[in-house]
Amino acid sequence: MFSCDICGETVASEPDMKTHLLIVHMENEVICPFCKLSGVNYDEMCFHIETAHFEQNELERNFERINTMQYGTSDSKKDNTLQNRTEVNSNLQSACASNHPKSSAQSLPKDGTLKHKAFCSENLTESRKLLKSREKQFDLTKIKGSIYETTYSPPECPFCGKIEVCSQDMETHVKTKHANLLDTPLEGVDRVQCSRDLELAHQLQQEEDRKRRSEESRQELEEFQKLQRQYGLDNSGGYKQQQLRNMEIEVNRGRMHPSEFHRRKADMMESLAIGIDDGKTKSSGIIEALHRYYQNAATDVRHVWLSAGVDHFHSSLGDKGWGCGYRNFQMLLSSLLQNDAYDDCLKGMSVPCIPKIQSMIEDAWKEGFDPQGASQLNNRLQGTKAWIGACEVYTLLTSLRVKCHIVDFHKSTGPLGTHPRLFEWILNYYSSEREGSPKVVCTSKPPVYLQHQGHSRTIVGIEERKNRTLCLLIFDPGCPSREMQKLLKQDIEANSLKQLRKFVGNLKHKQYQIVAVKGVLSQEEKVARRQASQVFTAEKIP
């Protein structure tokens, strides 16, 4: 006997059950509980569920079995009834009973043995035949679309609302049917709104660009002003203004008596008027004192070569922080003025004051020397705190017919950023023959101007130690007179020479330039060098 799972009616055979289902129940539409498929008969629905929703159907049956085991009783007859009822409901009712609430557990016989899985297996071949005949009557594409209507969300055209099967079809539809909307701006209100948005975006971009340019300009101005202050081109006055301002500060702090202020001011004005340095920062006789010291002491020194006599000049209140280049020129010129070989080109000169040196460099520029350097300093030095370097010293000496040249040690030639080639060059400059010479040699060579980033000094000699290491002897304009005066004592202490001695490991700047004097220029040579200074060149080592 077979019992209907929907209404509970009992029939004698399976064909009778199919007839019953077809006549009684197939008039109502059967809908798939998983994807809402409709328009097919019972056998087709069963085949559809078993093939398209096997995993979901199996999961539902597993939950039913778990519930049956969890809430089952000890009555074996009742358990069999529940098992039969569960298996039937979990398979057939999942496909049909959701649309037919008449189905209930009471309509099932206690000995019901109908298994949906077996039922579908027996009719699988017949169901496939029915599906094939159905495909001939209906459009297969429409059936597939209805099957996946809920599972997949087909793309919808944003312009006309048309739904396509896949995204590729939708892309083709938009490009072919709505190409004008993609290529041309929208009409009416949308066109106006689009124009407003573009205008707003343009305004925002312009404002952003304006702020960026303003910030860049501000930063450039700050950097430029910083460089101007650093190199004394900020129109804050020159030597005279700084000297008076610093003396006033000293008076206000109680370090200088007002009478001393007026006396020094008068001396400064006199010095500026005649253009000659007042000598208040000068220390003389140091080379002679060093010669005596090396003869009687310095047992660790094998040889030492000293330049011709040179006076030390240190920075004053008027040029502190920027006047080292001018002070080193004064040292170099003081040595040349003591050498008879330079009387022809320097006859009648005295060591000029700093404003006078500035005036002399400006005159050299006017003659045509170093036009590039003049342009960089705006053709003006007087009344400023502008720094000068090796090029300006070379320009001034050449305009005075002093023969000199610049050597550029543009990169390190030793370990750890050192410059041993610089020491070797200075040694060759001061000494022609090292072997067999006396321990102390006072040469007729002028001192050497030494420039590096941010500072300049004057090389007045070189030591060769017993261990063959080299040590430069350097005058620093930053060293005050009271320290230099210690070298004039009868018994010089070794510690006093620390401020002069510079070993290879002490000079580690990235680049050094030197100006070395080699003699006197003729008028023709001076003209030739003036022409050559249109494009400044220097000897490079290495």
Coordinates of C-alpha atoms in Angstrom, one line a residue:
M1 CA 0.0 0.0 0.0
F2 CA 1.2 3.5 -0.8
S3 CA 0.2 6.6 1.2
C4 CA 0.1 10.1 -0.2
D5 CA 2.5 12.4 1.6
I6 CA 0.4 15.4 0.9
C7 CA -3.2 14.4 1.8
G8 CA -2.7 10.9 3.4
E9 CA -4.9 9.0 0.9
T10 CA -3.9 5.3 0.6
V11 CA -3.6 3.6 -2.8
A12 CA -2.7 0.1 -3.9
S13 CA 0.1 0.6 -6.4
E14 CA 2.7 3.1 -7.4
P15 CA 1.0 3.9 -10.8
D16 CA -2.2 4.7 -8.9
M17 CA -0.2 7.0 -6.6
K18 CA 1.2 8.8 -9.6
T19 CA -2.3 9.1 -11.1
H20 CA -3.5 10.4 -7.7
L21 CA -0.8 13.0 -7.5
L22 CA -1.3 14.1 -11.1
I23 CA -5.0 14.5 -10.8
V24 CA -5.4 15.7 -7.2
H25 CA -2.3 17.7 -6.5
M26 CA -0.7 18.8 -9.8
E27 CA -3.4 21.3 -10.5
N28 CA -1.8 23.4 -7.8
E29 CA 1.6 24.9 -8.8
V30 CA 4.6 23.2 -7.3
I31 CA 7.4 25.6 -6.2
C32 CA 11.0 24.7 -5.3
P33 CA 11.5 25.6 -1.6
F34 CA 15.2 26.5 -2.4
C35 CA 15.2 28.6 -5.6
K36 CA 11.4 29.2 -6.1
L37 CA 11.4 27.2 -9.4
S38 CA 7.9 26.6 -10.7
G39 CA 6.1 25.5 -13.9
V40 CA 7.3 21.8 -13.7
N41 CA 5.5 18.6 -12.5
Y42 CA 6.2 16.6 -9.5
D43 CA 8.8 14.2 -11.0
E44 CA 10.7 17.1 -12.6
M45 CA 10.7 18.9 -9.2
C46 CA 12.1 15.8 -7.5
F47 CA 14.8 15.5 -10.1
H48 CA 15.6 19.2 -9.8
I49 CA 15.9 19.1 -6.0
E50 CA 18.1 16.0 -6.1
T51 CA 20.4 17.5 -8.8
A52 CA 20.5 21.2 -8.1
H53 CA 20.0 21.3 -4.3
F54 CA 21.4 18.0 -3.1
E55 CA 23.6 19.5 -0.4
Q56 CA 20.8 21.7 1.0
N57 CA 18.4 18.8 0.9
E58 CA 20.9 16.4 2.6
L59 CA 21.6 19.0 5.3
E60 CA 17.9 19.3 6.1
R61 CA 17.6 15.5 6.3
N62 CA 20.5 15.4 8.7
F63 CA 18.9 18.0 11.0
E64 CA 15.7 15.9 11.0
R65 CA 17.6 12.8 11.9
I66 CA 19.4 14.6 14.8
N67 CA 16.1 15.9 16.1
T68 CA 14.6 12.4 15.9
M69 CA 17.5 10.8 17.8
Q70 CA 17.5 13.6 20.4
Y71 CA 13.8 13.4 21.3
G72 CA 13.1 9.7 20.5
T73 CA 11.3 7.5 23.1
S74 CA 11.9 3.9 24.3
D75 CA 8.9 2.7 22.3
S76 CA 10.5 1.0 19.2
K77 CA 7.2 1.1 17.3
K78 CA 6.9 4.8 17.9
D79 CA 10.5 5.2 16.9
N80 CA 9.9 3.5 13.6
T81 CA 6.9 5.6 12.9
L82 CA 8.9 8.8 13.6
Q83 CA 11.7 7.6 11.4
N84 CA 9.4 6.9 8.5
R85 CA 7.6 10.2 9.0
T86 CA 10.9 12.1 9.2
E87 CA 12.4 10.6 6.1
V88 CA 9.2 11.2 4.1
N89 CA 8.8 14.8 5.3
S90 CA 12.4 15.7 4.9
N91 CA 12.4 14.7 1.3
L92 CA 9.0 15.1 -0.3
Q93 CA 7.5 17.7 1.9
S94 CA 10.7 19.9 1.4
A95 CA 9.6 20.1 -2.2
C96 CA 5.9 20.3 -2.0
A97 CA 4.5 20.6 1.5
S98 CA 5.6 24.2 1.9
N99 CA 2.8 25.0 -0.6
H100 CA 0.3 22.5 0.9
P101 CA -0.2 22.8 4.6
K102 CA -2.7 19.9 4.7
S103 CA 0.2 17.5 5.1
S104 CA 0.6 16.3 8.7
A105 CA 2.1 13.5 10.6
Q106 CA -1.3 12.1 11.5
S107 CA -2.1 11.2 7.8
L108 CA 0.9 8.9 7.7
P109 CA 0.3 5.2 8.4
K110 CA 2.3 3.6 11.1
D111 CA 3.8 1.0 8.7
G112 CA 4.7 3.5 6.0
T113 CA 7.8 2.4 4.1
L114 CA 7.9 4.9 1.3
K115 CA 11.4 6.3 1.0
H116 CA 11.8 9.4 -1.1
K117 CA 15.3 8.6 -2.1
A118 CA 14.3 5.2 -3.3
F119 CA 11.3 6.7 -5.1
C120 CA 13.6 9.1 -7.0
S121 CA 16.1 6.4 -7.8
E122 CA 13.4 4.2 -9.4
N123 CA 12.0 7.1 -11.5
L124 CA 15.3 8.8 -12.3
T125 CA 15.4 7.5 -15.9
E126 CA 11.7 8.3 -16.5
S127 CA 12.2 11.8 -15.0
R128 CA 15.1 12.5 -17.4
K129 CA 12.9 11.5 -20.3
L130 CA 10.2 13.8 -19.1
L131 CA 12.7 16.7 -18.8
K132 CA 14.0 16.2 -22.3
S133 CA 10.5 16.3 -23.7
R134 CA 9.9 19.4 -21.6
E135 CA 12.9 21.2 -22.9
K136 CA 11.5 20.8 -26.5
Q137 CA 8.3 22.5 -25.4
F138 CA 9.8 25.4 -23.4
D139 CA 12.7 27.7 -23.9
L140 CA 15.7 26.2 -21.9
T141 CA 17.2 29.6 -21.3
K142 CA 14.0 30.8 -19.6
I143 CA 14.0 27.7 -17.3
K144 CA 17.6 28.3 -16.3
G145 CA 16.9 31.9 -15.6
S146 CA 14.0 31.0 -13.3
I147 CA 16.2 28.4 -11.5
Y148 CA 18.9 30.9 -10.6
E149 CA 16.7 34.0 -10.2
T150 CA 17.1 33.9 -6.4
T151 CA 20.6 32.4 -6.2
Y152 CA 22.2 35.1 -8.4
S153 CA 21.5 38.8 -8.7
P154 CA 21.7 39.6 -12.5
P155 CA 23.1 43.1 -13.4
E156 CA 20.6 45.9 -14.1
C157 CA 21.3 48.7 -16.5
P158 CA 21.7 52.0 -14.6
F159 CA 20.2 54.0 -17.5
C160 CA 17.2 52.0 -18.6
G161 CA 16.7 49.3 -16.0
K162 CA 17.1 46.4 -18.3
I163 CA 18.4 43.2 -16.7
E164 CA 21.0 41.1 -18.5
V165 CA 22.2 37.6 -17.7
C166 CA 25.8 38.4 -17.0
S167 CA 28.0 41.4 -16.6
Q168 CA 29.6 41.0 -20.0
D169 CA 26.2 41.3 -21.7
M170 CA 25.4 44.3 -19.6
E171 CA 28.6 46.0 -20.6
T172 CA 27.8 45.3 -24.2
H173 CA 24.3 46.7 -23.7
V174 CA 25.5 49.9 -22.1
K175 CA 28.2 50.5 -24.7
T176 CA 25.9 50.0 -27.6
K177 CA 22.6 51.4 -26.4
H178 CA 23.9 54.2 -24.1
A179 CA 27.1 55.3 -25.8
N180 CA 25.9 58.9 -26.1
L181 CA 25.4 59.1 -22.3
L182 CA 29.0 57.9 -21.7
D183 CA 30.6 60.3 -24.2
T184 CA 28.6 63.5 -23.7
P185 CA 27.6 65.4 -20.5
L186 CA 24.2 65.0 -19.0
E187 CA 21.4 67.3 -20.1
G188 CA 19.2 69.7 -18.1
V189 CA 19.7 69.8 -14.3
D190 CA 22.4 67.1 -14.4
R191 CA 24.4 69.1 -16.9
V192 CA 24.2 72.2 -14.7
Q193 CA 25.1 70.3 -11.6
C194 CA 28.0 68.7 -13.4
S195 CA 29.2 72.1 -14.5
R196 CA 29.0 73.4 -10.9
D197 CA 30.9 70.4 -9.6
L198 CA 33.7 70.9 -12.2
E199 CA 33.9 74.6 -11.4
L200 CA 34.1 73.9 -7.6
A201 CA 36.8 71.3 -8.2
H202 CA 38.7 73.8 -10.3
Q203 CA 38.5 76.4 -7.6
L204 CA 39.6 74.0 -4.9
Q205 CA 42.6 72.9 -7.0
Q206 CA 43.5 76.6 -7.7
E207 CA 43.3 77.3 -3.9
E208 CA 45.5 74.3 -3.2
D209 CA 48.0 75.4 -5.7
R210 CA 48.0 78.9 -4.4
K211 CA 48.6 77.7 -0.8
R212 CA 51.4 75.4 -2.0
R213 CA 53.1 78.2 -4.0
S214 CA 52.8 80.6 -1.1
E215 CA 54.3 78.1 1.3
E216 CA 57.2 77.3 -1.1
S217 CA 57.8 81.0 -1.5
R218 CA 57.8 81.6 2.2
Q219 CA 60.3 78.8 2.8
E220 CA 62.5 80.0 0.0
L221 CA 62.5 83.5 1.4
E222 CA 63.4 82.2 4.9
E223 CA 66.3 80.2 3.5
F224 CA 67.5 83.2 1.4
Q225 CA 67.3 85.5 4.4
K226 CA 69.1 82.9 6.5
L227 CA 71.9 82.7 3.9
Q228 CA 72.0 86.5 3.8
R229 CA 72.5 86.7 7.5
Q230 CA 75.0 83.9 7.5
Y231 CA 77.1 85.6 4.8
G232 CA 76.6 89.1 6.0
L233 CA 74.4 90.3 3.1
D234 CA 71.3 91.2 5.2
N235 CA 71.8 95.0 5.1
S236 CA 72.4 95.0 8.8
G237 CA 75.5 97.1 8.5
G238 CA 79.2 96.3 8.3
Y239 CA 82.3 96.6 10.4
K240 CA 81.7 100.0 11.8
Q241 CA 78.1 99.4 12.9
Q242 CA 78.9 96.1 14.5
Q243 CA 81.8 97.5 16.4
L244 CA 79.7 100.4 17.8
R245 CA 76.8 98.1 18.7
N246 CA 79.0 95.5 20.5
M247 CA 80.9 98.2 22.4
E248 CA 77.5 99.6 23.6
I249 CA 76.6 96.2 24.8
E250 CA 79.8 96.0 26.7
V251 CA 79.1 99.3 28.4
N252 CA 75.6 98.3 29.3
R253 CA 76.9 95.1 30.9
G254 CA 79.5 97.0 32.9
R255 CA 82.5 95.4 31.1
M256 CA 83.6 98.7 29.5
H257 CA 83.8 102.1 31.0
P258 CA 82.1 104.9 29.0
S259 CA 85.3 106.7 28.7
E260 CA 86.9 103.6 27.2
F261 CA 84.0 103.4 24.8
H262 CA 84.6 106.9 23.5
R263 CA 88.3 106.5 23.3
R264 CA 88.0 103.3 21.2
K265 CA 85.4 104.8 19.1
A266 CA 87.7 107.7 18.2
D267 CA 90.5 105.3 17.4
M268 CA 88.2 103.3 15.1
M269 CA 87.0 106.3 13.3
E270 CA 90.6 107.4 12.7
S271 CA 91.6 104.0 11.5
L272 CA 88.7 103.9 9.0
A273 CA 89.5 107.4 7.8
I274 CA 93.1 106.5 6.8
G275 CA 92.3 102.9 5.9
I276 CA 95.0 101.3 8.0
D277 CA 94.5 98.7 10.7
D278 CA 94.9 100.1 14.2
G279 CA 97.0 97.1 15.2
K280 CA 95.0 96.4 18.4
T281 CA 94.5 92.7 17.4
K282 CA 98.0 92.1 16.2
S283 CA 100.7 89.9 17.7
S284 CA 104.2 90.1 16.3
G285 CA 107.4 88.0 16.7
I286 CA 105.7 84.6 17.0
I287 CA 107.7 83.0 14.2
E288 CA 111.0 84.0 15.9
A289 CA 109.8 82.6 19.2
L290 CA 108.9 79.3 17.5
H291 CA 112.4 79.2 16.0
R292 CA 114.0 79.4 19.4
Y293 CA 111.6 76.9 20.9
Y294 CA 112.3 74.2 18.3
Q295 CA 116.1 74.7 18.6
N296 CA 116.0 74.1 22.3
A297 CA 113.1 71.8 22.9
A298 CA 110.6 69.6 21.0
T299 CA 112.6 66.4 21.1
D300 CA 109.9 64.5 19.4
V301 CA 110.3 66.7 16.2
R302 CA 112.7 65.6 13.6
H303 CA 112.4 68.6 11.3
V304 CA 110.4 71.8 11.2
W305 CA 110.0 74.4 8.4
L306 CA 108.7 77.9 9.2
S307 CA 107.4 80.6 6.9
A308 CA 108.9 84.0 6.7
G309 CA 108.0 86.4 9.5
V310 CA 104.2 86.9 9.8
D311 CA 102.0 88.8 12.3
H312 CA 98.9 87.2 13.8
F313 CA 95.6 89.2 13.6
H314 CA 92.6 88.1 15.5
S315 CA 88.9 89.0 15.1
S316 CA 87.6 92.1 17.0
L317 CA 84.1 93.2 18.1
G318 CA 83.6 94.7 14.7
D319 CA 84.2 91.5 12.6
K320 CA 83.5 88.7 15.1
G321 CA 81.7 85.9 13.3
W322 CA 82.5 86.9 9.7
G323 CA 85.9 88.5 9.4
C324 CA 88.3 85.5 9.3
G325 CA 89.0 85.9 5.6
Y326 CA 90.0 89.5 6.0
R327 CA 92.2 88.7 9.0
N328 CA 94.0 85.9 7.2
F329 CA 94.7 88.3 4.3
Q330 CA 96.1 90.7 6.8
M331 CA 98.5 88.0 8.1
L332 CA 99.5 87.1 4.5
L333 CA 100.1 90.7 3.6
S334 CA 102.1 91.4 6.8
S335 CA 104.5 88.7 5.7
L336 CA 104.8 90.0 2.1
L337 CA 105.4 93.5 3.4
Q338 CA 108.4 92.2 5.4
N339 CA 109.9 90.5 2.3
D340 CA 112.0 92.7 0.0
A341 CA 111.1 90.7 -3.0
Y342 CA 107.6 92.2 -3.0
D343 CA 108.6 95.9 -2.6
D344 CA 108.0 96.6 -6.2
C345 CA 104.3 95.7 -6.2
L346 CA 103.6 96.6 -2.5
K347 CA 105.7 99.7 -2.1
G348 CA 104.4 102.2 0.4
M349 CA 101.5 99.9 1.6
S350 CA 100.5 99.2 5.2
V351 CA 98.2 96.5 6.5
P352 CA 94.8 97.9 5.7
C353 CA 91.7 97.7 7.9
I354 CA 88.8 95.5 7.0
P355 CA 86.6 98.2 5.3
K356 CA 89.7 99.2 3.3
I357 CA 90.2 95.6 2.2
Q358 CA 86.6 95.5 1.1
S359 CA 87.1 98.6 -0.9
M360 CA 90.3 97.1 -2.6
I361 CA 88.4 94.0 -3.6
E362 CA 85.6 96.1 -5.1
D363 CA 88.3 98.0 -7.1
A364 CA 89.6 94.7 -8.4
W365 CA 86.2 93.7 -9.5
K366 CA 85.9 97.1 -11.3
E367 CA 89.1 96.3 -13.2
G368 CA 87.4 93.1 -14.5
F369 CA 88.7 90.4 -12.1
D370 CA 86.3 87.6 -11.2
P371 CA 83.0 88.9 -12.6
Q372 CA 81.2 85.8 -11.4
G373 CA 82.3 86.3 -7.8
A374 CA 81.4 90.0 -8.0
S375 CA 77.9 89.2 -9.2
Q376 CA 77.3 86.7 -6.4
L377 CA 78.1 89.4 -3.9
N378 CA 76.1 92.1 -5.7
N379 CA 79.4 93.9 -6.6
R380 CA 79.4 95.3 -3.1
L381 CA 81.3 94.6 0.1
Q382 CA 81.6 97.9 1.9
G383 CA 79.0 98.4 4.6
T384 CA 78.3 94.7 4.7
K385 CA 79.4 91.7 6.8
A386 CA 79.9 89.6 3.6
W387 CA 82.4 86.7 3.9
I388 CA 85.3 86.4 1.6
G389 CA 87.2 83.2 0.6
A390 CA 90.0 81.9 -1.5
C391 CA 88.7 83.5 -4.7
E392 CA 88.5 87.0 -3.3
V393 CA 92.0 86.7 -1.7
Y394 CA 93.4 85.5 -5.1
T395 CA 91.6 88.3 -6.9
L396 CA 93.0 91.0 -4.5
L397 CA 96.6 89.6 -4.6
T398 CA 96.5 89.4 -8.4
S399 CA 95.2 92.9 -8.7
L400 CA 98.3 93.9 -6.6
R401 CA 100.5 92.0 -9.0
V402 CA 101.3 89.3 -6.5
K403 CA 101.7 86.0 -8.3
C404 CA 99.7 83.3 -6.6
H405 CA 97.5 80.3 -7.4
I406 CA 94.6 78.3 -5.9
V407 CA 94.9 74.6 -5.2
D408 CA 91.7 72.7 -4.5
F409 CA 91.8 69.6 -2.4
H410 CA 88.2 68.8 -3.4
K411 CA 87.9 65.4 -1.8
S412 CA 89.4 63.2 0.8
T413 CA 92.7 61.4 0.0
G414 CA 93.0 59.3 3.1
P415 CA 91.1 57.1 5.5
L416 CA 88.3 58.5 7.7
G417 CA 87.9 61.7 5.5
T418 CA 91.4 62.9 6.0
H419 CA 93.6 64.8 3.5
P420 CA 97.2 63.5 3.7
R421 CA 97.9 64.9 0.2
L422 CA 97.3 68.4 1.6
F423 CA 100.0 67.8 4.2
E424 CA 102.4 66.5 1.5
W425 CA 101.8 69.5 -0.7
I426 CA 102.6 71.9 2.2
L427 CA 105.8 69.9 3.0
N428 CA 106.9 70.2 -0.6
Y429 CA 106.1 73.9 -0.6
Y430 CA 108.3 74.7 2.4
S431 CA 111.1 72.3 1.8
S432 CA 113.2 71.5 -1.2
E433 CA 115.5 68.9 0.4
R434 CA 114.5 67.3 3.6
E435 CA 117.5 65.0 4.1
G436 CA 120.6 66.6 5.5
S437 CA 118.8 69.9 6.4
P438 CA 119.0 71.3 10.0
K439 CA 116.2 70.6 12.5
V440 CA 114.7 74.1 12.2
V441 CA 114.5 75.9 8.9
C442 CA 113.2 79.5 8.6
T443 CA 112.3 79.8 4.9
S444 CA 111.6 82.9 2.8
K445 CA 108.3 81.4 1.8
P446 CA 105.2 83.4 2.7
P447 CA 102.4 81.7 4.7
V448 CA 99.6 79.9 3.0
Y449 CA 96.0 80.9 3.1
L450 CA 93.8 77.8 4.1
Q451 CA 90.0 77.9 3.4
H452 CA 87.3 75.3 4.3
Q453 CA 83.6 75.5 4.7
G454 CA 82.7 78.2 7.3
H455 CA 86.2 79.3 8.3
S456 CA 89.7 80.1 7.1
R457 CA 93.2 80.0 8.7
T458 CA 96.8 80.6 7.8
I459 CA 99.5 77.9 7.6
V460 CA 102.9 79.2 8.9
G461 CA 104.9 76.0 9.0
I462 CA 105.0 72.2 9.2
E463 CA 106.6 69.7 11.5
E464 CA 108.0 66.3 10.5
R465 CA 107.9 64.0 13.6
K466 CA 110.5 61.3 14.3
N467 CA 107.8 58.7 13.5
R468 CA 107.5 60.4 10.1
T469 CA 104.0 61.9 10.7
L470 CA 103.3 65.5 9.6
C471 CA 101.8 68.3 11.6
L472 CA 100.8 71.7 10.3
L473 CA 101.4 74.9 12.3
I474 CA 98.4 77.2 11.8
F475 CA 97.5 80.7 12.9
D476 CA 93.8 80.9 13.6
P477 CA 92.1 84.4 13.6
G478 CA 89.7 83.1 16.2
C479 CA 92.5 82.7 18.7
P480 CA 92.7 85.9 20.9
S481 CA 95.9 87.9 21.5
R482 CA 96.2 86.8 25.1
E483 CA 96.6 83.2 24.0
M484 CA 99.1 84.1 21.2
Q485 CA 101.1 86.2 23.7
K486 CA 101.9 83.0 25.6
L487 CA 104.1 81.9 22.7
L488 CA 106.3 85.0 23.2
K489 CA 107.5 83.9 26.6
Q490 CA 111.1 82.9 27.0
D491 CA 110.2 79.4 28.0
I492 CA 107.3 78.3 25.9
E493 CA 105.3 75.4 27.3
A494 CA 104.5 72.5 25.0
N495 CA 100.8 72.9 25.8
S496 CA 100.9 76.4 24.3
L497 CA 101.6 74.9 20.9
K498 CA 98.4 72.8 20.9
Q499 CA 96.5 75.7 19.5
L500 CA 98.9 75.8 16.5
R501 CA 99.4 72.1 15.8
K502 CA 97.0 70.3 13.5
F503 CA 97.7 66.7 12.6
V504 CA 96.2 64.8 9.7
G505 CA 93.3 63.5 11.8
N506 CA 92.4 67.1 12.8
L507 CA 91.5 68.3 9.3
K508 CA 88.5 66.3 8.1
H509 CA 86.4 68.8 6.2
K510 CA 85.1 67.6 2.9
Q511 CA 87.1 70.2 0.9
Y512 CA 90.0 72.5 1.4
Q513 CA 91.4 75.3 -0.8
I514 CA 94.7 77.0 -0.4
V515 CA 96.2 80.2 -1.9
A516 CA 99.9 80.0 -2.2
V517 CA 102.1 83.0 -3.2
K518 CA 104.9 82.3 -5.8
G519 CA 106.4 85.7 -6.7
V520 CA 105.6 88.9 -8.5
L521 CA 103.6 89.4 -11.7
S522 CA 104.5 91.7 -14.6
Q523 CA 101.9 94.0 -16.0
E524 CA 101.4 91.7 -19.0
E525 CA 100.9 88.7 -16.7
K526 CA 98.5 90.6 -14.6
V527 CA 96.4 91.4 -17.7
A528 CA 96.5 87.8 -18.8
R529 CA 95.3 86.6 -15.4
R530 CA 92.6 89.1 -15.4
Q531 CA 91.3 87.7 -18.6
A532 CA 91.7 84.1 -17.3
S533 CA 89.6 85.1 -14.2
Q534 CA 86.5 85.4 -16.4
V535 CA 86.1 81.7 -15.8
F536 CA 87.8 80.8 -12.5
T537 CA 89.9 77.6 -12.6
A538 CA 92.0 76.0 -9.9
E539 CA 94.5 73.2 -9.7
K540 CA 92.6 70.1 -8.4
I541 CA 94.2 67.5 -6.1
P542 CA 93.6 64.6 -6.6

